Amino acid sequence: MPTPHIRPARLDDEEALGLLDRAVWSPLHAVQPRPEQPYEPFFSERDPAQDCLVAELDGVLASYLRLGTATSLACNAHVRVIRGLAVAEEARGHGVARTLLRAAGEEARRQGARRITLRVLAHNTAARKLYESEGFVVEGTLPEEFFLDGAYVDDVFMGRSLSAA
């Protein structure tokens, strides 16, 4: 597997990112229902292209990570939040998500952030192990926050400092 090339998303990535997002949809990580036509745009006012990093393998878009501000409050401007991470099935297990997470940390630091946070569903063991291996720790849990695929699922908050990396 080639080394992932990480770059900022571009507006012309809209179609490929939408296809990827729909292809990887799963109740393992999604709290929204399965996407149906007509599909929502991938980029929006809340999730603009400039807040998205993509990973390419041999020039093919294989993954994305949405990185945004936690809130619009000035007193919270030092925190970035990962709002989404998806990896194409054929690219999984080859370090693509890890490379994107590291790039997101670098980008967050470049933006002046001191912390980075995310939310993950408790039953998504693979994602939780990846985040923990990259220095994220559980900072809180909302028990039975979601009812997904016939079961109640905890919402887990994780975060890490960007000060000492």
PDB file of C-alpha atoms in Angstrom:
ATOM      1  CA  MET A   1       0.000   0.000   0.000  1.00  0.00           C
ATOM      2  CA  PRO A   2       1.434   3.406  -0.943  1.00  0.00           C
ATOM      3  CA  THR A   3       1.945   6.187   1.599  1.00  0.00           C
ATOM      4  CA  PRO A   4      -1.154   8.392   1.888  1.00  0.00           C
ATOM      5  CA  HIS A   5      -0.859  11.903   0.485  1.00  0.00           C
ATOM      6  CA  ILE A   6      -2.706  14.340   2.774  1.00  0.00           C
ATOM      7  CA  ARG A   7      -4.042  17.607   1.405  1.00  0.00           C
ATOM      8  CA  PRO A   8      -6.802  20.120   2.086  1.00  0.00           C
ATOM      9  CA  ALA A   9     -10.102  19.253   0.434  1.00  0.00           C
ATOM     10  CA  ARG A  10     -11.144  21.198  -2.641  1.00  0.00           C
ATOM     11  CA  LEU A  11     -14.623  22.070  -3.822  1.00  0.00           C
ATOM     12  CA  ASP A  12     -14.163  19.706  -6.773  1.00  0.00           C
ATOM     13  CA  ASP A  13     -13.818  16.814  -4.258  1.00  0.00           C
ATOM     14  CA  GLU A  14     -17.554  17.165  -3.470  1.00  0.00           C
ATOM     15  CA  GLU A  15     -18.739  14.214  -5.573  1.00  0.00           C
ATOM     16  CA  ALA A  16     -15.954  11.812  -4.564  1.00  0.00           C
ATOM     17  CA  LEU A  17     -16.363  12.672  -0.879  1.00  0.00           C
ATOM     18  CA  GLY A  18     -20.124  12.234  -1.056  1.00  0.00           C
ATOM     19  CA  LEU A  19     -19.671   8.810  -2.667  1.00  0.00           C
ATOM     20  CA  LEU A  20     -17.116   7.802  -0.040  1.00  0.00           C
ATOM     21  CA  ASP A  21     -19.315   9.027   2.791  1.00  0.00           C
ATOM     22  CA  ARG A  22     -22.283   6.995   1.540  1.00  0.00           C
ATOM     23  CA  ALA A  23     -20.155   3.904   0.825  1.00  0.00           C
ATOM     24  CA  VAL A  24     -18.788   3.706   4.373  1.00  0.00           C
ATOM     25  CA  TRP A  25     -22.032   4.544   6.197  1.00  0.00           C
ATOM     26  CA  SER A  26     -22.620   2.135   9.090  1.00  0.00           C
ATOM     27  CA  PRO A  27     -24.510   2.138  12.401  1.00  0.00           C
ATOM     28  CA  LEU A  28     -21.108   1.355  13.922  1.00  0.00           C
ATOM     29  CA  HIS A  29     -20.203   5.036  13.617  1.00  0.00           C
ATOM     30  CA  ALA A  30     -23.178   6.958  12.200  1.00  0.00           C
ATOM     31  CA  VAL A  31     -25.986   8.418  14.270  1.00  0.00           C
ATOM     32  CA  GLN A  32     -27.857   9.730  11.230  1.00  0.00           C
ATOM     33  CA  PRO A  33     -30.037   7.395   9.153  1.00  0.00           C
ATOM     34  CA  ARG A  34     -28.556   5.788   6.025  1.00  0.00           C
ATOM     35  CA  PRO A  35     -28.331   8.501   3.344  1.00  0.00           C
ATOM     36  CA  GLU A  36     -31.043   8.408   0.702  1.00  0.00           C
ATOM     37  CA  GLN A  37     -31.604  10.380  -2.472  1.00  0.00           C
ATOM     38  CA  PRO A  38     -31.682  13.258  -2.884  1.00  0.00           C
ATOM     39  CA  TYR A  39     -28.332  13.318  -1.079  1.00  0.00           C
ATOM     40  CA  GLU A  40     -27.300  16.280   1.035  1.00  0.00           C
ATOM     41  CA  PRO A  41     -24.201  18.125  -0.224  1.00  0.00           C
ATOM     42  CA  PHE A  42     -20.978  16.980   1.406  1.00  0.00           C
ATOM     43  CA  PHE A  43     -19.797  20.547   1.943  1.00  0.00           C
ATOM     44  CA  SER A  44     -22.065  22.999   3.743  1.00  0.00           C
ATOM     45  CA  GLU A  45     -21.920  26.195   5.753  1.00  0.00           C
ATOM     46  CA  ARG A  46     -21.289  24.100   8.891  1.00  0.00           C
ATOM     47  CA  ASP A  47     -18.771  21.833   7.141  1.00  0.00           C
ATOM     48  CA  PRO A  48     -16.928  23.894   4.506  1.00  0.00           C
ATOM     49  CA  ALA A  49     -14.218  22.471   2.256  1.00  0.00           C
ATOM     50  CA  GLN A  50     -11.512  24.389   4.131  1.00  0.00           C
ATOM     51  CA  ASP A  51     -12.308  22.380   7.294  1.00  0.00           C
ATOM     52  CA  CYS A  52     -11.682  19.046   5.584  1.00  0.00           C
ATOM     53  CA  LEU A  53      -8.465  17.120   5.013  1.00  0.00           C
ATOM     54  CA  VAL A  54      -8.351  14.264   2.530  1.00  0.00           C
ATOM     55  CA  ALA A  55      -5.998  11.347   2.037  1.00  0.00           C
ATOM     56  CA  GLU A  56      -5.194  10.101  -1.455  1.00  0.00           C
ATOM     57  CA  LEU A  57      -3.611   6.772  -2.341  1.00  0.00           C
ATOM     58  CA  ASP A  58      -2.080   6.782  -5.817  1.00  0.00           C
ATOM     59  CA  GLY A  59      -4.125   9.860  -6.664  1.00  0.00           C
ATOM     60  CA  VAL A  60      -7.431   8.303  -5.573  1.00  0.00           C
ATOM     61  CA  LEU A  61      -9.368   9.851  -2.703  1.00  0.00           C
ATOM     62  CA  ALA A  62      -9.391   7.232   0.078  1.00  0.00           C
ATOM     63  CA  SER A  63     -10.303   9.073   3.271  1.00  0.00           C
ATOM     64  CA  TYR A  64     -11.346  12.341   4.838  1.00  0.00           C
ATOM     65  CA  LEU A  65     -11.300  14.057   8.209  1.00  0.00           C
ATOM     66  CA  ARG A  66     -13.461  17.045   9.127  1.00  0.00           C
ATOM     67  CA  LEU A  67     -11.767  19.400  11.571  1.00  0.00           C
ATOM     68  CA  GLY A  68     -13.629  22.359  13.003  1.00  0.00           C
ATOM     69  CA  THR A  69     -13.917  24.647  15.966  1.00  0.00           C
ATOM     70  CA  ALA A  70     -15.635  23.295  19.049  1.00  0.00           C
ATOM     71  CA  THR A  71     -17.865  26.362  19.461  1.00  0.00           C
ATOM     72  CA  SER A  72     -18.051  29.936  18.190  1.00  0.00           C
ATOM     73  CA  LEU A  73     -17.021  31.300  21.615  1.00  0.00           C
ATOM     74  CA  ALA A  74     -13.752  33.264  21.779  1.00  0.00           C
ATOM     75  CA  CYS A  75     -12.932  31.618  25.125  1.00  0.00           C
ATOM     76  CA  ASN A  76     -13.056  28.211  23.358  1.00  0.00           C
ATOM     77  CA  ALA A  77     -11.043  29.171  20.266  1.00  0.00           C
ATOM     78  CA  HIS A  78      -8.091  27.043  21.412  1.00  0.00           C
ATOM     79  CA  VAL A  79     -10.012  23.779  20.862  1.00  0.00           C
ATOM     80  CA  ARG A  80     -10.513  21.928  17.592  1.00  0.00           C
ATOM     81  CA  VAL A  81     -12.928  19.049  17.156  1.00  0.00           C
ATOM     82  CA  ILE A  82     -12.846  16.160  14.730  1.00  0.00           C
ATOM     83  CA  ARG A  83     -16.344  16.118  13.249  1.00  0.00           C
ATOM     84  CA  GLY A  84     -15.939  13.103  11.048  1.00  0.00           C
ATOM     85  CA  LEU A  85     -13.412  10.575   9.826  1.00  0.00           C
ATOM     86  CA  ALA A  86     -14.053   8.032   7.089  1.00  0.00           C
ATOM     87  CA  VAL A  87     -11.780   5.583   5.286  1.00  0.00           C
ATOM     88  CA  ALA A  88     -12.680   3.638   2.147  1.00  0.00           C
ATOM     89  CA  GLU A  89     -13.020  -0.077   2.823  1.00  0.00           C
ATOM     90  CA  GLU A  90     -10.115  -0.992   0.530  1.00  0.00           C
ATOM     91  CA  ALA A  91      -7.788   1.480   2.310  1.00  0.00           C
ATOM     92  CA  ARG A  92      -8.482   0.292   5.858  1.00  0.00           C
ATOM     93  CA  GLY A  93      -5.716  -1.246   7.929  1.00  0.00           C
ATOM     94  CA  HIS A  94      -2.949   0.604   6.095  1.00  0.00           C
ATOM     95  CA  GLY A  95      -2.403   3.607   8.354  1.00  0.00           C
ATOM     96  CA  VAL A  96      -4.554   6.048   6.397  1.00  0.00           C
ATOM     97  CA  ALA A  97      -6.690   7.104   9.389  1.00  0.00           C
ATOM     98  CA  ARG A  98      -3.607   7.375  11.615  1.00  0.00           C
ATOM     99  CA  THR A  99      -1.864   9.577   9.038  1.00  0.00           C
ATOM    100  CA  LEU A 100      -4.957  11.807   8.801  1.00  0.00           C
ATOM    101  CA  LEU A 101      -5.224  12.074  12.600  1.00  0.00           C
ATOM    102  CA  ARG A 102      -1.612  13.195  12.817  1.00  0.00           C
ATOM    103  CA  ALA A 103      -2.117  15.702  10.003  1.00  0.00           C
ATOM    104  CA  ALA A 104      -5.205  17.031  11.792  1.00  0.00           C
ATOM    105  CA  GLY A 105      -3.154  17.541  14.949  1.00  0.00           C
ATOM    106  CA  GLU A 106      -0.529  19.454  12.973  1.00  0.00           C
ATOM    107  CA  GLU A 107      -3.204  21.570  11.266  1.00  0.00           C
ATOM    108  CA  ALA A 108      -4.921  22.285  14.593  1.00  0.00           C
ATOM    109  CA  ARG A 109      -1.574  23.387  16.083  1.00  0.00           C
ATOM    110  CA  ARG A 110      -0.938  25.585  13.023  1.00  0.00           C
ATOM    111  CA  GLN A 111      -4.308  27.223  13.718  1.00  0.00           C
ATOM    112  CA  GLY A 112      -3.216  27.924  17.304  1.00  0.00           C
ATOM    113  CA  ALA A 113      -5.192  25.144  19.000  1.00  0.00           C
ATOM    114  CA  ARG A 114      -4.048  23.642  22.293  1.00  0.00           C
ATOM    115  CA  ARG A 115      -6.564  20.757  22.405  1.00  0.00           C
ATOM    116  CA  ILE A 116      -8.315  18.445  19.987  1.00  0.00           C
ATOM    117  CA  THR A 117     -11.457  16.475  20.823  1.00  0.00           C
ATOM    118  CA  LEU A 118     -13.859  14.026  19.211  1.00  0.00           C
ATOM    119  CA  ARG A 119     -16.894  11.888  19.893  1.00  0.00           C
ATOM    120  CA  VAL A 120     -17.035   8.185  19.140  1.00  0.00           C
ATOM    121  CA  LEU A 121     -19.710   5.564  19.682  1.00  0.00           C
ATOM    122  CA  ALA A 122     -18.762   3.169  22.464  1.00  0.00           C
ATOM    123  CA  HIS A 123     -19.283   0.078  20.309  1.00  0.00           C
ATOM    124  CA  ASN A 124     -16.773   1.301  17.686  1.00  0.00           C
ATOM    125  CA  THR A 125     -13.875  -0.569  19.258  1.00  0.00           C
ATOM    126  CA  ALA A 126     -11.479  -0.229  16.313  1.00  0.00           C
ATOM    127  CA  ALA A 127     -11.845   3.564  16.217  1.00  0.00           C
ATOM    128  CA  ARG A 128     -11.467   3.875  19.987  1.00  0.00           C
ATOM    129  CA  LYS A 129      -8.265   1.807  19.929  1.00  0.00           C
ATOM    130  CA  LEU A 130      -6.873   3.961  17.133  1.00  0.00           C
ATOM    131  CA  TYR A 131      -7.684   7.186  18.984  1.00  0.00           C
ATOM    132  CA  GLU A 132      -6.173   5.859  22.214  1.00  0.00           C
ATOM    133  CA  SER A 133      -3.006   4.822  20.371  1.00  0.00           C
ATOM    134  CA  GLU A 134      -2.737   8.425  19.138  1.00  0.00           C
ATOM    135  CA  GLY A 135      -2.934   9.872  22.658  1.00  0.00           C
ATOM    136  CA  PHE A 136      -6.669  10.538  22.995  1.00  0.00           C
ATOM    137  CA  VAL A 137      -8.188   9.707  26.372  1.00  0.00           C
ATOM    138  CA  VAL A 138     -11.801   9.268  27.413  1.00  0.00           C
ATOM    139  CA  GLU A 139     -12.962  12.501  29.024  1.00  0.00           C
ATOM    140  CA  GLY A 140     -16.604  11.596  29.467  1.00  0.00           C
ATOM    141  CA  THR A 141     -19.390   9.240  28.489  1.00  0.00           C
ATOM    142  CA  LEU A 142     -23.082   9.808  27.876  1.00  0.00           C
ATOM    143  CA  PRO A 143     -24.673   6.436  28.667  1.00  0.00           C
ATOM    144  CA  GLU A 144     -27.292   5.164  26.222  1.00  0.00           C
ATOM    145  CA  GLU A 145     -27.212   8.483  24.334  1.00  0.00           C
ATOM    146  CA  PHE A 146     -28.298   6.930  21.028  1.00  0.00           C
ATOM    147  CA  PHE A 147     -30.676   4.155  20.001  1.00  0.00           C
ATOM    148  CA  LEU A 148     -29.080   2.606  16.931  1.00  0.00           C
ATOM    149  CA  ASP A 149     -29.880  -0.577  15.077  1.00  0.00           C
ATOM    150  CA  GLY A 150     -32.058  -1.829  17.945  1.00  0.00           C
ATOM    151  CA  ALA A 151     -29.662  -1.100  20.821  1.00  0.00           C
ATOM    152  CA  TYR A 152     -28.757   1.771  23.127  1.00  0.00           C
ATOM    153  CA  VAL A 153     -25.217   3.027  22.555  1.00  0.00           C
ATOM    154  CA  ASP A 154     -22.997   5.235  24.718  1.00  0.00           C
ATOM    155  CA  ASP A 155     -21.481   8.402  23.258  1.00  0.00           C
ATOM    156  CA  VAL A 156     -17.833   8.700  24.301  1.00  0.00           C
ATOM    157  CA  PHE A 157     -15.981  12.028  24.432  1.00  0.00           C
ATOM    158  CA  MET A 158     -12.239  11.824  23.868  1.00  0.00           C
ATOM    159  CA  GLY A 159      -9.565  14.486  23.747  1.00  0.00           C
ATOM    160  CA  ARG A 160      -5.888  15.182  23.880  1.00  0.00           C
ATOM    161  CA  SER A 161      -3.535  18.062  24.422  1.00  0.00           C
ATOM    162  CA  LEU A 162      -1.664  19.479  21.470  1.00  0.00           C
ATOM    163  CA  SER A 163       0.836  21.273  23.705  1.00  0.00           C
ATOM    164  CA  ALA A 164       3.248  18.386  24.171  1.00  0.00           C
ATOM    165  CA  ALA A 165       3.304  16.212  21.099  1.00  0.00           C
TER     166      ALA A 165
END
